[in-house]
Tab-separated table of N, CA, C and O in Angstrom:
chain	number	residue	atom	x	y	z
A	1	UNK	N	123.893	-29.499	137.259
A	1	UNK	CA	124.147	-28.114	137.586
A	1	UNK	C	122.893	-27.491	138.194
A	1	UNK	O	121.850	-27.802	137.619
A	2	UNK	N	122.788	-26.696	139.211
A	2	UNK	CA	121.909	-25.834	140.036
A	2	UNK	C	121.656	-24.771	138.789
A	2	UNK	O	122.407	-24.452	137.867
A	3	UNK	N	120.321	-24.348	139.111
A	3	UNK	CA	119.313	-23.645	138.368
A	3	UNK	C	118.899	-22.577	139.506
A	3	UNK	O	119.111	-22.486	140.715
A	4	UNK	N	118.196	-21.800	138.526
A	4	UNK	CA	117.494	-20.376	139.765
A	4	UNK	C	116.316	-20.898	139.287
A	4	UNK	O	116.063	-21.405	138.194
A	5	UNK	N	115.633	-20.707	140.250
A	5	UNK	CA	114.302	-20.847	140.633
A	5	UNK	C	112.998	-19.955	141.182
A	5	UNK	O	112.540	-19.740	142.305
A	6	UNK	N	112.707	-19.629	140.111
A	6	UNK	CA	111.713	-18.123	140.927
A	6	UNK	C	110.378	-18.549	141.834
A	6	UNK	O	109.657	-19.492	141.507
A	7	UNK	N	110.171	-17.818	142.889
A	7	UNK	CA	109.268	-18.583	143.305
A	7	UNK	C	108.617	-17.153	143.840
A	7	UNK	O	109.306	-16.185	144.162
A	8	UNK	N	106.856	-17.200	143.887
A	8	UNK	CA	105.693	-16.313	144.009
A	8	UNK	C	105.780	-16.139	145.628
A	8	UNK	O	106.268	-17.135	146.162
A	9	UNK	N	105.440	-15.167	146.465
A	9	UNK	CA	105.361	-15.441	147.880
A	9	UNK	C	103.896	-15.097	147.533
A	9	UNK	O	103.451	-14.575	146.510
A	10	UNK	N	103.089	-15.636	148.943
A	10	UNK	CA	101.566	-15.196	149.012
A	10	UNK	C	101.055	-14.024	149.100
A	10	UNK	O	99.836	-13.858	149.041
A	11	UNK	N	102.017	-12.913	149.273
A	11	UNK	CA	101.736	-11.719	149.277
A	11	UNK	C	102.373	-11.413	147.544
A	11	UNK	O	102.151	-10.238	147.252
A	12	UNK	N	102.781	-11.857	146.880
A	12	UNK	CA	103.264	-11.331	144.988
A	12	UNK	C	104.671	-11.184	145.144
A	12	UNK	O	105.334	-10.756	144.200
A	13	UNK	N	105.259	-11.522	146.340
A	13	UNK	CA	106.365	-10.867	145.963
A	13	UNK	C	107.174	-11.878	145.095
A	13	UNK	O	106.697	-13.012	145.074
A	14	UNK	N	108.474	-11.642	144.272
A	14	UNK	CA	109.189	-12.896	143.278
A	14	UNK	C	110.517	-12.792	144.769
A	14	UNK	O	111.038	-11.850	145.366
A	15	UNK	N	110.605	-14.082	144.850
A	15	UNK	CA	111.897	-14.858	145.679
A	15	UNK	C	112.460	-15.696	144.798
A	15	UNK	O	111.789	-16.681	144.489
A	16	UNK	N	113.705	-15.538	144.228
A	16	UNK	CA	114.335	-16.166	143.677
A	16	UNK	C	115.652	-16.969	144.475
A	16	UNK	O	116.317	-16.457	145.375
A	17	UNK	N	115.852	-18.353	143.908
A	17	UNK	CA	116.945	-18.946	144.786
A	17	UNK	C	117.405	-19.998	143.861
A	17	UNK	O	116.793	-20.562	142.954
A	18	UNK	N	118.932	-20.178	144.394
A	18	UNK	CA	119.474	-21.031	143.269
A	18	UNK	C	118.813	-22.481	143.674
A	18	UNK	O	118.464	-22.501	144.854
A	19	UNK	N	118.631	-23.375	143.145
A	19	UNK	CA	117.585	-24.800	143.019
A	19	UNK	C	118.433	-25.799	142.842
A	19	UNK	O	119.578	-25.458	142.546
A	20	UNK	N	118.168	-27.186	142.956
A	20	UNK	CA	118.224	-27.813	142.251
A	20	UNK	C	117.728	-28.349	141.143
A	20	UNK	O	116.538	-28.234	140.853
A	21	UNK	N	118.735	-29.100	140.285
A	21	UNK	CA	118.127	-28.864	138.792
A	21	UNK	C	116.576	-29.997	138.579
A	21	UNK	O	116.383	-31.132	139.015
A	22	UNK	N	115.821	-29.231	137.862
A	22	UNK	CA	114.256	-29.990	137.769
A	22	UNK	C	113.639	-30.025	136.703
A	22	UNK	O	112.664	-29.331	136.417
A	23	UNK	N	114.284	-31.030	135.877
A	23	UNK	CA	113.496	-30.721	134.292
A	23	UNK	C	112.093	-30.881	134.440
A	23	UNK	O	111.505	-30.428	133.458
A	24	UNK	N	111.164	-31.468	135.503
A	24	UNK	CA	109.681	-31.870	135.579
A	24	UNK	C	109.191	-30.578	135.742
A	24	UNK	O	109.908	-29.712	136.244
A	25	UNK	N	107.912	-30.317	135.333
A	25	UNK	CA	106.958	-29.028	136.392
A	25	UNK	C	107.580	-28.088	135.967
A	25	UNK	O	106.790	-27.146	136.037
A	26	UNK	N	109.081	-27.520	135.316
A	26	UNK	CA	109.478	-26.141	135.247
A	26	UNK	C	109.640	-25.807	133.986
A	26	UNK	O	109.967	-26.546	133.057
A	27	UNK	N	109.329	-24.318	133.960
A	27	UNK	CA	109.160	-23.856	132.589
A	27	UNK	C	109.873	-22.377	132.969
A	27	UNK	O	109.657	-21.508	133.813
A	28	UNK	N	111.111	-22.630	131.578
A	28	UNK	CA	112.027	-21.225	131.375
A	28	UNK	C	111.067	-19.801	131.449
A	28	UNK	O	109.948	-19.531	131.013
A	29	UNK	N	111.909	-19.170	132.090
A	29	UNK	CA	111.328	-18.021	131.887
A	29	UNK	C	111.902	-17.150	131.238
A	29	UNK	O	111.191	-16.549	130.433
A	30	UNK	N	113.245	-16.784	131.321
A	30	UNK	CA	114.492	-15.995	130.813
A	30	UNK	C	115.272	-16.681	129.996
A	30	UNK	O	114.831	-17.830	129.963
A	31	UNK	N	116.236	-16.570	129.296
A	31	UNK	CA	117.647	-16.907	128.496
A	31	UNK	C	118.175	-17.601	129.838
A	31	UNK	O	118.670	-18.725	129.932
A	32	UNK	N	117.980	-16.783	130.726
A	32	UNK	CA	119.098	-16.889	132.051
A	32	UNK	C	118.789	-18.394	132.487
A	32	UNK	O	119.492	-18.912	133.355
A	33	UNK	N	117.925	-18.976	131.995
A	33	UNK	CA	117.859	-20.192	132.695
A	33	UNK	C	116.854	-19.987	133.854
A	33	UNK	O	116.589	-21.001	134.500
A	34	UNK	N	116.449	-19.206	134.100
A	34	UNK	CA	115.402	-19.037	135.652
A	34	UNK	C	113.979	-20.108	135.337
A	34	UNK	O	113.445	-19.913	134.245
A	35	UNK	N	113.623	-20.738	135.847
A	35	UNK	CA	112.405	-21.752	136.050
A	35	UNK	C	111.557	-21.345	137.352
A	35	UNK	O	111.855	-21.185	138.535
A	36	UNK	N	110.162	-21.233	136.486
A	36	UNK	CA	109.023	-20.277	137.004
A	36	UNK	C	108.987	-22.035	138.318
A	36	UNK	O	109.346	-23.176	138.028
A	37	UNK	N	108.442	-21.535	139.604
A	37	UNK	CA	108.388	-22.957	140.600
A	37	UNK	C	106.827	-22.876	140.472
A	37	UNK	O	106.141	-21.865	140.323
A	38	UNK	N	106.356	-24.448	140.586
A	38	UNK	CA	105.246	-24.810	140.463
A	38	UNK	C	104.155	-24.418	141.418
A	38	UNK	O	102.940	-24.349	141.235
A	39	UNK	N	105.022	-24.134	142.684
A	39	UNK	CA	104.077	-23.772	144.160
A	39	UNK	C	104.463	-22.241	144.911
A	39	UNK	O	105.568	-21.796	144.604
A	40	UNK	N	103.983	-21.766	145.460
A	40	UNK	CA	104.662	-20.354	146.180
A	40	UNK	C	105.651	-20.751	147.157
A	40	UNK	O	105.929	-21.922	147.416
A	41	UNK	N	106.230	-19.613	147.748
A	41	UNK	CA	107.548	-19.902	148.396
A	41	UNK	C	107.141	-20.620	149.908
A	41	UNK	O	107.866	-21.532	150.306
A	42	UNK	N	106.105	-20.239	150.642
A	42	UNK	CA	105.426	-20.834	151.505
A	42	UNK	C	105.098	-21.741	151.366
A	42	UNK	O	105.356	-22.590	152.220
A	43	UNK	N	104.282	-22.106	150.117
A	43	UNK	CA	104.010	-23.736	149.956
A	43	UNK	C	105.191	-24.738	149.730
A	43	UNK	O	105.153	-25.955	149.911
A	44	UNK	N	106.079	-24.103	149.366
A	44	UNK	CA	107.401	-24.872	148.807
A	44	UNK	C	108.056	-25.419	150.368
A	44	UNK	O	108.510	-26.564	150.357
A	45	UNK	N	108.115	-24.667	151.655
A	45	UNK	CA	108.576	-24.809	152.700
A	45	UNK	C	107.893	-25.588	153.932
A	45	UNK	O	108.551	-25.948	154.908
A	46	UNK	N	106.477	-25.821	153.790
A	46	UNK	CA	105.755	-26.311	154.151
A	46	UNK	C	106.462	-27.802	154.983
A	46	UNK	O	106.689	-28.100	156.156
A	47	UNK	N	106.673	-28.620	153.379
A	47	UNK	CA	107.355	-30.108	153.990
A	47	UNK	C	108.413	-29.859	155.138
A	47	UNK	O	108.460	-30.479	156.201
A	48	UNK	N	109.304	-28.780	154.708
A	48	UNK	CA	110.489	-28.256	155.808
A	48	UNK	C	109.989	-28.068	157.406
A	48	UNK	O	110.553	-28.473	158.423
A	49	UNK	N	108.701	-27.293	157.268
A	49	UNK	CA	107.730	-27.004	158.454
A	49	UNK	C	107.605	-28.489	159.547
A	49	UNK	O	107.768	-28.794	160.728
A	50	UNK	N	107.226	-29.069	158.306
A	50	UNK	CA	106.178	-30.095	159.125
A	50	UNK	C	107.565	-31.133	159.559
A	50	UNK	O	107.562	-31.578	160.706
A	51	UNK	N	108.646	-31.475	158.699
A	51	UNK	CA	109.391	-32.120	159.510
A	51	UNK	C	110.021	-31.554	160.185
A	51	UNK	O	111.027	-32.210	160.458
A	52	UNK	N	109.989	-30.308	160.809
A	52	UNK	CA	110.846	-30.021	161.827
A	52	UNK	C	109.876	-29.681	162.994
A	52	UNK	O	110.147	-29.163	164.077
A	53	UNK	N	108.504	-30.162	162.434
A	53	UNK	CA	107.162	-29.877	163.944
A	53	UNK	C	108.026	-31.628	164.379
A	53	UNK	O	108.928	-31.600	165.215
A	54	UNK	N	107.744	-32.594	163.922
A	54	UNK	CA	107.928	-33.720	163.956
A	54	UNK	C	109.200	-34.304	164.541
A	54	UNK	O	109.120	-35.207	165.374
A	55	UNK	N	110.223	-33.887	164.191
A	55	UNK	CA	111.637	-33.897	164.978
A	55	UNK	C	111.195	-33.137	166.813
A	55	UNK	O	111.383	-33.464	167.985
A	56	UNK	N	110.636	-32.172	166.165
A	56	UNK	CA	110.836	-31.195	167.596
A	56	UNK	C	109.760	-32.039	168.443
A	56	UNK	O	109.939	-32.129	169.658
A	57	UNK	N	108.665	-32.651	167.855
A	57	UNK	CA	107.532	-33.508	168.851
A	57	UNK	C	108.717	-34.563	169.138
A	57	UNK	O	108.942	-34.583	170.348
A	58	UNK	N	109.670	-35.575	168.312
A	58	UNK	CA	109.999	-36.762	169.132
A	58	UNK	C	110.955	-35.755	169.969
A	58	UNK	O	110.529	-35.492	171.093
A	59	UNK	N	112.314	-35.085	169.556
A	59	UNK	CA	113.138	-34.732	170.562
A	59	UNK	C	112.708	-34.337	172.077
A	59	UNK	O	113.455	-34.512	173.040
A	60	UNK	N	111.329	-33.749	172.164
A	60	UNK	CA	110.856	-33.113	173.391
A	60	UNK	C	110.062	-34.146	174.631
A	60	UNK	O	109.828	-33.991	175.830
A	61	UNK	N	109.772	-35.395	173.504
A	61	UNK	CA	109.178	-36.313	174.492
A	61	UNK	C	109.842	-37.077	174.983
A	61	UNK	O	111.002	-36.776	174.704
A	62	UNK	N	109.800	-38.135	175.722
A	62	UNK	CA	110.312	-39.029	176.245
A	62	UNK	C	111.470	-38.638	177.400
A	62	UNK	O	111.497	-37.538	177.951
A	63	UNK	N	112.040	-39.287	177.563
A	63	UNK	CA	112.800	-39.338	179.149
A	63	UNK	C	114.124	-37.789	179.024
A	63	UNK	O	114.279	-36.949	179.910
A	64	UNK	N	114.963	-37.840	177.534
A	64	UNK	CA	115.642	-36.726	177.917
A	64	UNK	C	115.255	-35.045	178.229
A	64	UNK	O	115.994	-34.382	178.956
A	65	UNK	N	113.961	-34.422	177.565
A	65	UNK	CA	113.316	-33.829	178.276
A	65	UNK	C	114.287	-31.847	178.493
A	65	UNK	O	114.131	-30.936	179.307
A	66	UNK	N	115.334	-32.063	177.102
A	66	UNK	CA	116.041	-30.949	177.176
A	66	UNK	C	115.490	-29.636	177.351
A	66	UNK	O	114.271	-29.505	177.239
A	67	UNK	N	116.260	-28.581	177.626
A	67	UNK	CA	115.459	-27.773	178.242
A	67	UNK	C	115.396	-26.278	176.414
A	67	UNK	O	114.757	-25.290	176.052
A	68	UNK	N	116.479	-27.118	175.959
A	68	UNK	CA	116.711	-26.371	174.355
A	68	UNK	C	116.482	-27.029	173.394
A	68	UNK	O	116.733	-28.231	173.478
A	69	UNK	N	116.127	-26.685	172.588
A	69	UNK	CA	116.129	-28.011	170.986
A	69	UNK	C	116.753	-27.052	170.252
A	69	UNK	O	116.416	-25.888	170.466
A	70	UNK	N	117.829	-27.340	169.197
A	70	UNK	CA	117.644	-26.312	168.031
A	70	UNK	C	117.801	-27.310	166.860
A	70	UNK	O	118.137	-28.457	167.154
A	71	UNK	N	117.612	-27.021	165.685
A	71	UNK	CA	117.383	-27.703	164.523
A	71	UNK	C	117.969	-26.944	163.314
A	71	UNK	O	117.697	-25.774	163.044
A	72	UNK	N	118.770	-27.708	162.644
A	72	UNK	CA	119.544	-26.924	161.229
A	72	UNK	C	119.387	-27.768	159.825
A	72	UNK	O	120.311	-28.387	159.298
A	73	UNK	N	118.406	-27.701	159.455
A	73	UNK	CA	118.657	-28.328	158.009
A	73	UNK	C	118.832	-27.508	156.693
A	73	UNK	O	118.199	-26.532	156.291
A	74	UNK	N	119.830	-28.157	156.165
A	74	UNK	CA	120.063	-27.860	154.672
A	74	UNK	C	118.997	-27.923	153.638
A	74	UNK	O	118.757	-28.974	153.044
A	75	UNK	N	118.356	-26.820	153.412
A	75	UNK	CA	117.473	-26.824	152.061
A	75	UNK	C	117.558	-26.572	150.976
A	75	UNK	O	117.960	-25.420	150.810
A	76	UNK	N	117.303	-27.294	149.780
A	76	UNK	CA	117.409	-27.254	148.397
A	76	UNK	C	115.971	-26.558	147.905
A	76	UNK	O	114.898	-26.966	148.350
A	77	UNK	N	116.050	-25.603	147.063
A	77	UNK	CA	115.135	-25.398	146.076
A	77	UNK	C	114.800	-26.266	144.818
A	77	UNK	O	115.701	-26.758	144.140
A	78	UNK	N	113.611	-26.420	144.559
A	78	UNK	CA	113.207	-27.005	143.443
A	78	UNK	C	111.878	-26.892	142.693
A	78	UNK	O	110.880	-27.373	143.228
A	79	UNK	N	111.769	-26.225	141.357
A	79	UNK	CA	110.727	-25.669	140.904
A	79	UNK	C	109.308	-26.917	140.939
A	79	UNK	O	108.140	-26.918	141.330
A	80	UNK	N	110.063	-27.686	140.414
A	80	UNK	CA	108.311	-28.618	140.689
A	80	UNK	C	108.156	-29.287	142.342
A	80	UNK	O	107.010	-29.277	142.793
A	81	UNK	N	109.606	-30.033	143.510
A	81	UNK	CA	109.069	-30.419	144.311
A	81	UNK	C	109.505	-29.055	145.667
A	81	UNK	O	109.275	-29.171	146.870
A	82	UNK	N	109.923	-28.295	145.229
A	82	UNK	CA	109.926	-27.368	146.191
A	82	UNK	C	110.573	-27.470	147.479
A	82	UNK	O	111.677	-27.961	147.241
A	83	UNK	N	110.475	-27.288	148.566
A	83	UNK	CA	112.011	-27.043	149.356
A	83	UNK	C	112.411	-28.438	149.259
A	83	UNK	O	111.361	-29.054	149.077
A	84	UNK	N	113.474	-29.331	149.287
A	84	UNK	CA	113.838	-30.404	149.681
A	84	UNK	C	115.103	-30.356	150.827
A	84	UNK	O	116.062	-29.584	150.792
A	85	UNK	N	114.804	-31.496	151.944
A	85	UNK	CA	116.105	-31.345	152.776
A	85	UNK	C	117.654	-32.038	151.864
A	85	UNK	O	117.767	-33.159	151.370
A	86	UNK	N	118.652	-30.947	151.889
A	86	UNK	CA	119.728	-31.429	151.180
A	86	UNK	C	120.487	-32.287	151.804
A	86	UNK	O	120.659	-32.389	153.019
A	87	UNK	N	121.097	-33.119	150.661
A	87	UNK	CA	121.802	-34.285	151.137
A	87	UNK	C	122.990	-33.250	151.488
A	87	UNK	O	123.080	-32.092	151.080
A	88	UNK	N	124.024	-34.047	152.477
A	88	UNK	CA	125.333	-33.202	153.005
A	88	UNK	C	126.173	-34.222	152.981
A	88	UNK	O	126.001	-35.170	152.215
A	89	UNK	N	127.130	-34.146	153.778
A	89	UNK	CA	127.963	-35.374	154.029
A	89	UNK	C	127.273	-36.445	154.457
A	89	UNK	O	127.823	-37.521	154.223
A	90	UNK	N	126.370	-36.478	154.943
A	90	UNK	CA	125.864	-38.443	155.405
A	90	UNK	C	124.840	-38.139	154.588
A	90	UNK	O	124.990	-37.193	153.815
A	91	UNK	N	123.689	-38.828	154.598
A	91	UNK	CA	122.234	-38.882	153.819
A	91	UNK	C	121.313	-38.001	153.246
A	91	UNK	O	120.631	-38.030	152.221
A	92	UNK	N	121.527	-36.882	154.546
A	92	UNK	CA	120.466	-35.963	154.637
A	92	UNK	C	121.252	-35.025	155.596
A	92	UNK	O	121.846	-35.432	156.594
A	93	UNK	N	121.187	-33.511	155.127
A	93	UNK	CA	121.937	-32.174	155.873
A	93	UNK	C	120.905	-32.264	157.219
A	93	UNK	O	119.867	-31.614	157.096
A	94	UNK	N	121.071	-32.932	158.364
A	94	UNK	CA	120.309	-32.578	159.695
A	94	UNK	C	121.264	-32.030	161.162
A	94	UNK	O	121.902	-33.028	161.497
A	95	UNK	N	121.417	-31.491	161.611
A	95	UNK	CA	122.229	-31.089	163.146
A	95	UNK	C	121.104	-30.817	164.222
A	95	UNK	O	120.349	-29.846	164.164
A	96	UNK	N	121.078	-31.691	165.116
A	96	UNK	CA	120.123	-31.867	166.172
A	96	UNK	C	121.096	-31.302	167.217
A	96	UNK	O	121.924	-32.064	167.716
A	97	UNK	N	121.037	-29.853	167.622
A	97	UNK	CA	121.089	-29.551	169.606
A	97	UNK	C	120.651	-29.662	170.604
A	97	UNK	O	119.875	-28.730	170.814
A	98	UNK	N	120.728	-30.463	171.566
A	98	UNK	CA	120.163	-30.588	172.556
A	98	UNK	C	120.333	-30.061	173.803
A	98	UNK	O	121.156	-30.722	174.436
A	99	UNK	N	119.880	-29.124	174.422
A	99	UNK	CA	120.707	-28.535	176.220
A	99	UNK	C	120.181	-28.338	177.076
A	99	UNK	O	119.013	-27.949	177.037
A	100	UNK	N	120.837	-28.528	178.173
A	100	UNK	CA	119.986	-28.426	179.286
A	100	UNK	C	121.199	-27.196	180.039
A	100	UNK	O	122.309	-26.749	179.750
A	101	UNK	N	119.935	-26.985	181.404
A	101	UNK	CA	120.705	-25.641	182.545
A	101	UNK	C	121.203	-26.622	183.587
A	101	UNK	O	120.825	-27.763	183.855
A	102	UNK	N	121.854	-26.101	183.936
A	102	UNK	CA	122.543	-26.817	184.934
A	102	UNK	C	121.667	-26.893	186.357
A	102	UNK	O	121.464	-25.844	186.968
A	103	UNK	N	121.269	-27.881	186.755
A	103	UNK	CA	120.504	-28.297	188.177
A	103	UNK	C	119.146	-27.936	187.756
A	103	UNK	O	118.320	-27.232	188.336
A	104	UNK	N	119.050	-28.760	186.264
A	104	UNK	CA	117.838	-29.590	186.172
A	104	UNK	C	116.676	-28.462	185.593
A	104	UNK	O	116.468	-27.380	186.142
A	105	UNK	N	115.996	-28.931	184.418
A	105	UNK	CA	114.898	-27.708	183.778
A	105	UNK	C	114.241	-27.412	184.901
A	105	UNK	O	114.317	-27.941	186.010
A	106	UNK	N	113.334	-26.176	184.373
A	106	UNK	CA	111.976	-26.123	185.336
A	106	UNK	C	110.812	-27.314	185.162
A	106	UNK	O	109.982	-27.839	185.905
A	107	UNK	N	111.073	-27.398	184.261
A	107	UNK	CA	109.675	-28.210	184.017
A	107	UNK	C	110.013	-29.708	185.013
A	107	UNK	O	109.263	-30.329	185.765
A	108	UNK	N	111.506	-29.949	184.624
A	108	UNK	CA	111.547	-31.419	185.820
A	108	UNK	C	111.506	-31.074	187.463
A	108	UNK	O	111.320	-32.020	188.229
A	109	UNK	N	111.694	-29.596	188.056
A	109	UNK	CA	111.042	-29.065	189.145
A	109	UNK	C	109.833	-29.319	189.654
A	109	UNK	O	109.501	-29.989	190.632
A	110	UNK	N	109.027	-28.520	188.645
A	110	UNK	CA	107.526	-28.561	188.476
A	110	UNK	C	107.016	-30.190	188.525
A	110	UNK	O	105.844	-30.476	188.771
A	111	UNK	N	107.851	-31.006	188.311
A	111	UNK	CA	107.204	-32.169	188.013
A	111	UNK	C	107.424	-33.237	189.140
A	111	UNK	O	106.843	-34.320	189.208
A	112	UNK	N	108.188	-32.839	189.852
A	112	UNK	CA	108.504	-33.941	191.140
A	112	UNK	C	108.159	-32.901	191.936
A	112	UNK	O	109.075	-32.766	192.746
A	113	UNK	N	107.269	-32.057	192.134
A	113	UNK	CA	106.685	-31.634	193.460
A	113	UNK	C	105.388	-32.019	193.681
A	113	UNK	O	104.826	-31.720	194.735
């Protein structure tokens, strides 16, 4: 069962979100079941950050060269490991968009002149 999860932002503020459940690292705070999170809400999102710098570095290189990226992942809260990408129907919640304008980006303009 999913848990709430309070989590500190770097400015004090409390962000609370329902979690997944984490008996490690968390400690009740309320009756209600709320579990204080081990890291702030920024630090918790961080991993989320960096794999979606990393998706967006491979999608942008190499030969397809779209002129859009967009990126949707499913995130789980969790008081000791903090955001995690949620599993969905296949492995891992990911939706990769890719688009281009019609008669070719600028940048492939710019690049054959």
């Amino acid at each position: 069962m999913d848990e709430l999860v309070e989590f500190t932002t770097e400015d004090g503020a409390l962000v609370v979100v329902e979690g997944v459940e984490d008996a490690a690292g968390a400690r009740l705070v309320s009756r209600g079941g709320t579990a204080q999170a081990a890291r702030t809400f920024e630090g918790s999102l961080a991993g989320v950050r960096a794999a979606a710098e990393s998706a967006l570095r491979v999608l942008r290189d190499g030969t397809l060269k779209p002129d859009a990226v967009e990126l949707e992942f499913g995130v789980k809260m969790s008081a000791e490991a903090g955001a995690v990408i949620a599993k969905g129907a296949a492995e891992a919640h990911l939706v990769v968009k890719l688009s281009w304008s019609p008669g070719g980006s600028a940048r492939d303009a710019q690049t054959s002149s």
